[in-house]
Coordinates of N, CA and C in Angstrom, one line a residue:
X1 N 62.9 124.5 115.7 CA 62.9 125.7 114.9 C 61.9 125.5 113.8
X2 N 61.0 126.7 113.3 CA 60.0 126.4 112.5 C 60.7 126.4 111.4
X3 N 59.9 126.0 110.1 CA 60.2 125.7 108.7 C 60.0 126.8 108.1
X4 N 60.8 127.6 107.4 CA 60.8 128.9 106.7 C 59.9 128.1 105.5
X5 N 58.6 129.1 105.0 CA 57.5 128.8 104.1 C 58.3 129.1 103.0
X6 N 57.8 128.7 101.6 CA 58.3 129.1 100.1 C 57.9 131.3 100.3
X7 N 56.6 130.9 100.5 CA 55.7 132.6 100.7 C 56.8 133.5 101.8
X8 N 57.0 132.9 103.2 CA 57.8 134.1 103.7 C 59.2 134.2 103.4
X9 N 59.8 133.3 102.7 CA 61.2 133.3 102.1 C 61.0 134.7 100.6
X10 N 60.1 134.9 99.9 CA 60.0 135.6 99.3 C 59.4 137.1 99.4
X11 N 58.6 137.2 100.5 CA 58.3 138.2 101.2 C 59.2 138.5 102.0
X12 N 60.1 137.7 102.1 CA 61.8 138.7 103.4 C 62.3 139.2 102.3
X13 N 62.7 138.3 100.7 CA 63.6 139.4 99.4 C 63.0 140.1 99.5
X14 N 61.7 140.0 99.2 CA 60.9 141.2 98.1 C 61.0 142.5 99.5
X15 N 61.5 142.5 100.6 CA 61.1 143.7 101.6 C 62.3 144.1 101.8
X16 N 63.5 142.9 101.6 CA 65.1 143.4 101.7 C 65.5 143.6 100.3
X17 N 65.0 143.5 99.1 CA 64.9 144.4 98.3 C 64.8 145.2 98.1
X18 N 63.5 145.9 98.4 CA 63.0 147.4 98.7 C 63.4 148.6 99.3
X19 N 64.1 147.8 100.7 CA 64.5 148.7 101.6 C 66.4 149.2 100.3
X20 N 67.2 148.4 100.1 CA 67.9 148.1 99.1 C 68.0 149.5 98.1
X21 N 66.7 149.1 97.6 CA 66.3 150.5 96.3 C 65.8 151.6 97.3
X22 N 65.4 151.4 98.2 CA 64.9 153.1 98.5 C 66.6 153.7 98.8
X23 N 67.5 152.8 99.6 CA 68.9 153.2 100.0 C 70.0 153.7 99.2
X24 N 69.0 153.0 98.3 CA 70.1 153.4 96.8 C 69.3 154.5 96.2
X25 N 68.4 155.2 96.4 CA 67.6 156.1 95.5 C 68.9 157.1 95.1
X26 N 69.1 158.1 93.9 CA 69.9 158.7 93.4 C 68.9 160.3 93.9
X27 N 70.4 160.7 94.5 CA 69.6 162.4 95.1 C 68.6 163.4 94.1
X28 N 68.9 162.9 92.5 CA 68.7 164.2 92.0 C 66.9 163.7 91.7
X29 N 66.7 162.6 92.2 CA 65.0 162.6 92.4 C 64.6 163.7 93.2
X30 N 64.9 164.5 93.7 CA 64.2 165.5 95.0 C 63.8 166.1 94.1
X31 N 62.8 166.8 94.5 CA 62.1 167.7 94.3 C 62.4 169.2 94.3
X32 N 62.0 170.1 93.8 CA 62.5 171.7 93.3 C 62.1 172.0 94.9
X33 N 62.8 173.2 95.3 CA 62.8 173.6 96.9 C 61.9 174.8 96.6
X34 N 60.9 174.9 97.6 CA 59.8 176.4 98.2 C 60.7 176.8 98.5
X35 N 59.7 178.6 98.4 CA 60.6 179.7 98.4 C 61.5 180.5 97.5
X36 N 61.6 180.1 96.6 CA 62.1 180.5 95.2 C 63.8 180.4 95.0
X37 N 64.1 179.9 96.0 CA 65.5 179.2 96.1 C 66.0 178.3 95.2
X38 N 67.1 178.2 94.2 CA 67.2 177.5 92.6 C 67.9 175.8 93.4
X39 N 67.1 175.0 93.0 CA 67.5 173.7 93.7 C 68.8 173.0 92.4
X40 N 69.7 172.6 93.2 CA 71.0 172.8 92.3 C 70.6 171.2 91.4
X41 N 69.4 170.4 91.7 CA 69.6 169.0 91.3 C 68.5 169.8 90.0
X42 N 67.8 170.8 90.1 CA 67.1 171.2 88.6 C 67.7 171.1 87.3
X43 N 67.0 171.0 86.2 CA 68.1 170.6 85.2 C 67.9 172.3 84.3
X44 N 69.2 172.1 83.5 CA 69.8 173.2 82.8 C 68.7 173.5 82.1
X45 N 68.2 174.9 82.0 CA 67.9 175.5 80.7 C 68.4 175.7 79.3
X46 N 67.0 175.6 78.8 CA 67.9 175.4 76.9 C 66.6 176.4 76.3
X47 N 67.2 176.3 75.3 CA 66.6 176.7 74.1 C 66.6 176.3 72.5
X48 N 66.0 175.6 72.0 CA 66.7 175.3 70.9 C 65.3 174.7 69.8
X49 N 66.0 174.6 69.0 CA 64.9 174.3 67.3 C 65.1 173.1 67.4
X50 N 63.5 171.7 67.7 CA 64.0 170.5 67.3 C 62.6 170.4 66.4
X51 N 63.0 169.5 65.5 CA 62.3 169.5 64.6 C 61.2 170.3 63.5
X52 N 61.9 171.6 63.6 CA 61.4 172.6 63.3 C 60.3 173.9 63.9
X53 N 60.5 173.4 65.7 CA 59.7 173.7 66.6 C 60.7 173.9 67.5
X54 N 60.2 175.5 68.3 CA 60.7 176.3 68.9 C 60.4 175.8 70.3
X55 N 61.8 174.9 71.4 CA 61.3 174.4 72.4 C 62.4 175.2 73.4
X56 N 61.9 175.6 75.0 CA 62.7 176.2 75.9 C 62.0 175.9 77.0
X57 N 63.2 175.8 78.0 CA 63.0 175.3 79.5 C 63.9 176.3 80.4
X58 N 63.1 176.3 81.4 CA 64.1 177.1 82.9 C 63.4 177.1 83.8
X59 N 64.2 176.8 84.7 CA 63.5 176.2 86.5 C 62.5 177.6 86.6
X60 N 61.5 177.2 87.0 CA 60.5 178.1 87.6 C 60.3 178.9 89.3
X61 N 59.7 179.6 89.8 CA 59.3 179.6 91.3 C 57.6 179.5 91.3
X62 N 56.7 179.8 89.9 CA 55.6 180.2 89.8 C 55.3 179.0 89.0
X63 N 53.6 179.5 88.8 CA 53.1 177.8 87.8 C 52.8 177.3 88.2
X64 N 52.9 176.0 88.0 CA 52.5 174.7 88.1 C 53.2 173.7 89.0
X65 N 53.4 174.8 90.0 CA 54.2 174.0 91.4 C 53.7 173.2 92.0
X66 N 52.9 173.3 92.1 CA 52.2 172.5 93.4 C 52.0 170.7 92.3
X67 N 52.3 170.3 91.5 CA 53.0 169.5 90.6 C 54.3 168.7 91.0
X68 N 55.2 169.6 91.9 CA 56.8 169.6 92.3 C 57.6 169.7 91.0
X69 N 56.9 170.8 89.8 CA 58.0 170.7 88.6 C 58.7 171.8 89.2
X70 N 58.3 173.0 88.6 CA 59.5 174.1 89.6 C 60.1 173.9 87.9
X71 N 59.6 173.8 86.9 CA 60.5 174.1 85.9 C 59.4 174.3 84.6
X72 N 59.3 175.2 83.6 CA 58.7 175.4 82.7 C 58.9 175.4 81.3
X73 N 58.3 174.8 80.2 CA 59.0 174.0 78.9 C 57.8 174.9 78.5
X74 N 58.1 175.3 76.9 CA 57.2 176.1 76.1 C 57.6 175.3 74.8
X75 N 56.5 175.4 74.0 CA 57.0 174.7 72.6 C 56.2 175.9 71.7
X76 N 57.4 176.4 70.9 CA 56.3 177.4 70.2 C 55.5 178.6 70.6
X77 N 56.6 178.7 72.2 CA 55.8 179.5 73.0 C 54.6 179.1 73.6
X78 N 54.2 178.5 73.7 CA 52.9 177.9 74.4 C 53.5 177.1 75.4
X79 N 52.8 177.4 76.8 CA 53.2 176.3 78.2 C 52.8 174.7 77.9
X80 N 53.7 173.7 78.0 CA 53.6 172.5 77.7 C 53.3 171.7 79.3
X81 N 52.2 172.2 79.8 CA 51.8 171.3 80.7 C 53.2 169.8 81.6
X82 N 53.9 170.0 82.4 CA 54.9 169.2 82.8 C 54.9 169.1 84.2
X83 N 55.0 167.7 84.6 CA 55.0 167.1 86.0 C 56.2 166.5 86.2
X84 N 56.6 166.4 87.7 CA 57.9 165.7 87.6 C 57.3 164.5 88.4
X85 N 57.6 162.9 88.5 CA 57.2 162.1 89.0 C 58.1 161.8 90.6
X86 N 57.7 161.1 91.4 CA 58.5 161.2 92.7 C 60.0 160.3 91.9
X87 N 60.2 159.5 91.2 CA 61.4 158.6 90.8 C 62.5 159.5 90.6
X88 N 61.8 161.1 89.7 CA 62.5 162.1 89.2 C 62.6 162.1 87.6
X89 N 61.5 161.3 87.1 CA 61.5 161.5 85.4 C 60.5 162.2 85.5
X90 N 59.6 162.8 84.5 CA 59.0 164.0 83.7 C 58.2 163.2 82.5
X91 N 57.1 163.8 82.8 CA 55.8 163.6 82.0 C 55.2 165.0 81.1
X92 N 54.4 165.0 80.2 CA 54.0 165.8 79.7 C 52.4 165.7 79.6
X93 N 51.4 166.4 79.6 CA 50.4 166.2 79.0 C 49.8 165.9 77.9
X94 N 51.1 165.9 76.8 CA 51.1 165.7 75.7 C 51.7 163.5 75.5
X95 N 52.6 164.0 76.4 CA 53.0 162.3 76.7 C 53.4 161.6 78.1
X96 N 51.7 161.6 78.1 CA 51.5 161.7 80.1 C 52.2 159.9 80.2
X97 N 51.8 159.1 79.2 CA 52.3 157.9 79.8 C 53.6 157.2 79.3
X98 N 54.7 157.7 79.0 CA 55.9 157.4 78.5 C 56.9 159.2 79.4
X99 N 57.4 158.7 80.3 CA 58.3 158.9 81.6 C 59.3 159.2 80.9
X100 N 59.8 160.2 80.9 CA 61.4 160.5 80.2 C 62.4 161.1 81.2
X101 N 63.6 161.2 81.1 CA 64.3 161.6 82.1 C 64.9 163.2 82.8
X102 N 64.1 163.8 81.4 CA 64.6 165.4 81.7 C 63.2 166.1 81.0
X103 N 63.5 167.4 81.3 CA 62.8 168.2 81.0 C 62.8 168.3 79.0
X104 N 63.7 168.4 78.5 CA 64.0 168.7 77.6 C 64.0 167.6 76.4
X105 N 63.9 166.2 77.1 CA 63.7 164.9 76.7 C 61.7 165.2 76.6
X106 N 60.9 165.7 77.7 CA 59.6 165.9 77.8 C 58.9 166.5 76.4
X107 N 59.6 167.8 75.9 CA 60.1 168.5 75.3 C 59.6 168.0 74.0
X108 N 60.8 167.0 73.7 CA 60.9 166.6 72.2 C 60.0 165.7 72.3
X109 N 59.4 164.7 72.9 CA 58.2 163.7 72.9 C 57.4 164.2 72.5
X110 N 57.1 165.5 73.3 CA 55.4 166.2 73.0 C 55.8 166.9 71.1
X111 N 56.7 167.1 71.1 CA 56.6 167.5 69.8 C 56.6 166.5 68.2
X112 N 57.3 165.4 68.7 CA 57.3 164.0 68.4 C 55.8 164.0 68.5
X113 N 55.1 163.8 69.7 CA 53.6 163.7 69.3 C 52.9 164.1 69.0
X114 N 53.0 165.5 69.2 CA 52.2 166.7 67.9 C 52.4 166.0 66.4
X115 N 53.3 166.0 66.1 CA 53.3 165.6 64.7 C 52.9 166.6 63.9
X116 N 53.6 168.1 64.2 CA 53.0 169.3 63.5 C 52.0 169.9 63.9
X117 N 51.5 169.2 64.6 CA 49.8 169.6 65.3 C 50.5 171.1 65.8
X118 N 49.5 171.9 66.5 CA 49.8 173.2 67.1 C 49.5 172.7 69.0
X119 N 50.3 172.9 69.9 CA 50.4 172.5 71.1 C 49.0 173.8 71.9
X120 N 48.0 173.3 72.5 CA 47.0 174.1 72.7 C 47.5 174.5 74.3
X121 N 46.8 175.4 74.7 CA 47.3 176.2 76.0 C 46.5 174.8 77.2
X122 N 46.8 174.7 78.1 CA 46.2 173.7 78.8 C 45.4 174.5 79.6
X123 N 44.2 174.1 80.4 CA 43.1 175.5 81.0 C 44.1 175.4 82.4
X124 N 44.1 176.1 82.8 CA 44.4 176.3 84.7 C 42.7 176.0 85.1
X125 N 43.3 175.5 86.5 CA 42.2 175.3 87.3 C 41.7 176.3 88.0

């Protein structure tokens, strides 16, 4: 019988790990459903004053779908540019590289990084 290498002893974890975490993925990673059908794993709409800035969210059908957000955040009334990642956390273009777990978590970063700044309209393509 051959000698299991150091290399393919860690390349069988590292593959029976993976398979492991994909099995374990948590459902509410999916994605918002086409069609304009309200996907029950979308998160709650809000509205509310955080830090002296006017932030609101509610699942979308329009926008910036083709993204897979299917949900739209305003700060101050102005569209805050938001993507949802395949894991199921949420990015902003305001704080594209720090991943948060909701929409409304997305929200308070970009305003957190404004730092009072005024949140500009992002161009459509």
């Amino acid at each position: 019988m051959p000698e299991l290498s150091r290399r393919q002893a860690l390349t069988t974890v590292a593959a029976l790990a993976t398979a492991a975490g994909v099995a374990a993925a948590p459902a509410t990673a999916a994605p918002a459903t086409a069609g304009g059908h309200h996907d029950p794993h979308s998160p709650a709409p809000f509205d509310e004053v955080y830090r002296g800035r006017r932030i609101q969210g509610r699942p979308t059908t329009g926008g910036h779908a083709h993204h897979g957000a299917g949900y739209a955040v305003h700060v101050d009334g102005v569209e805050l540019h938001l993507m949802r990642n395949a894991d199921g956390t949420w990015i902003s273009v305001v704080s594209h590289y720090d991943p948060v777990p909701t929409p409304r978590a997305a929200a308070r970063a970009a305003v957190d990084e404004l730092q009072g700044a005024a949140l500009l309209p992002f161009p459509a393509n």
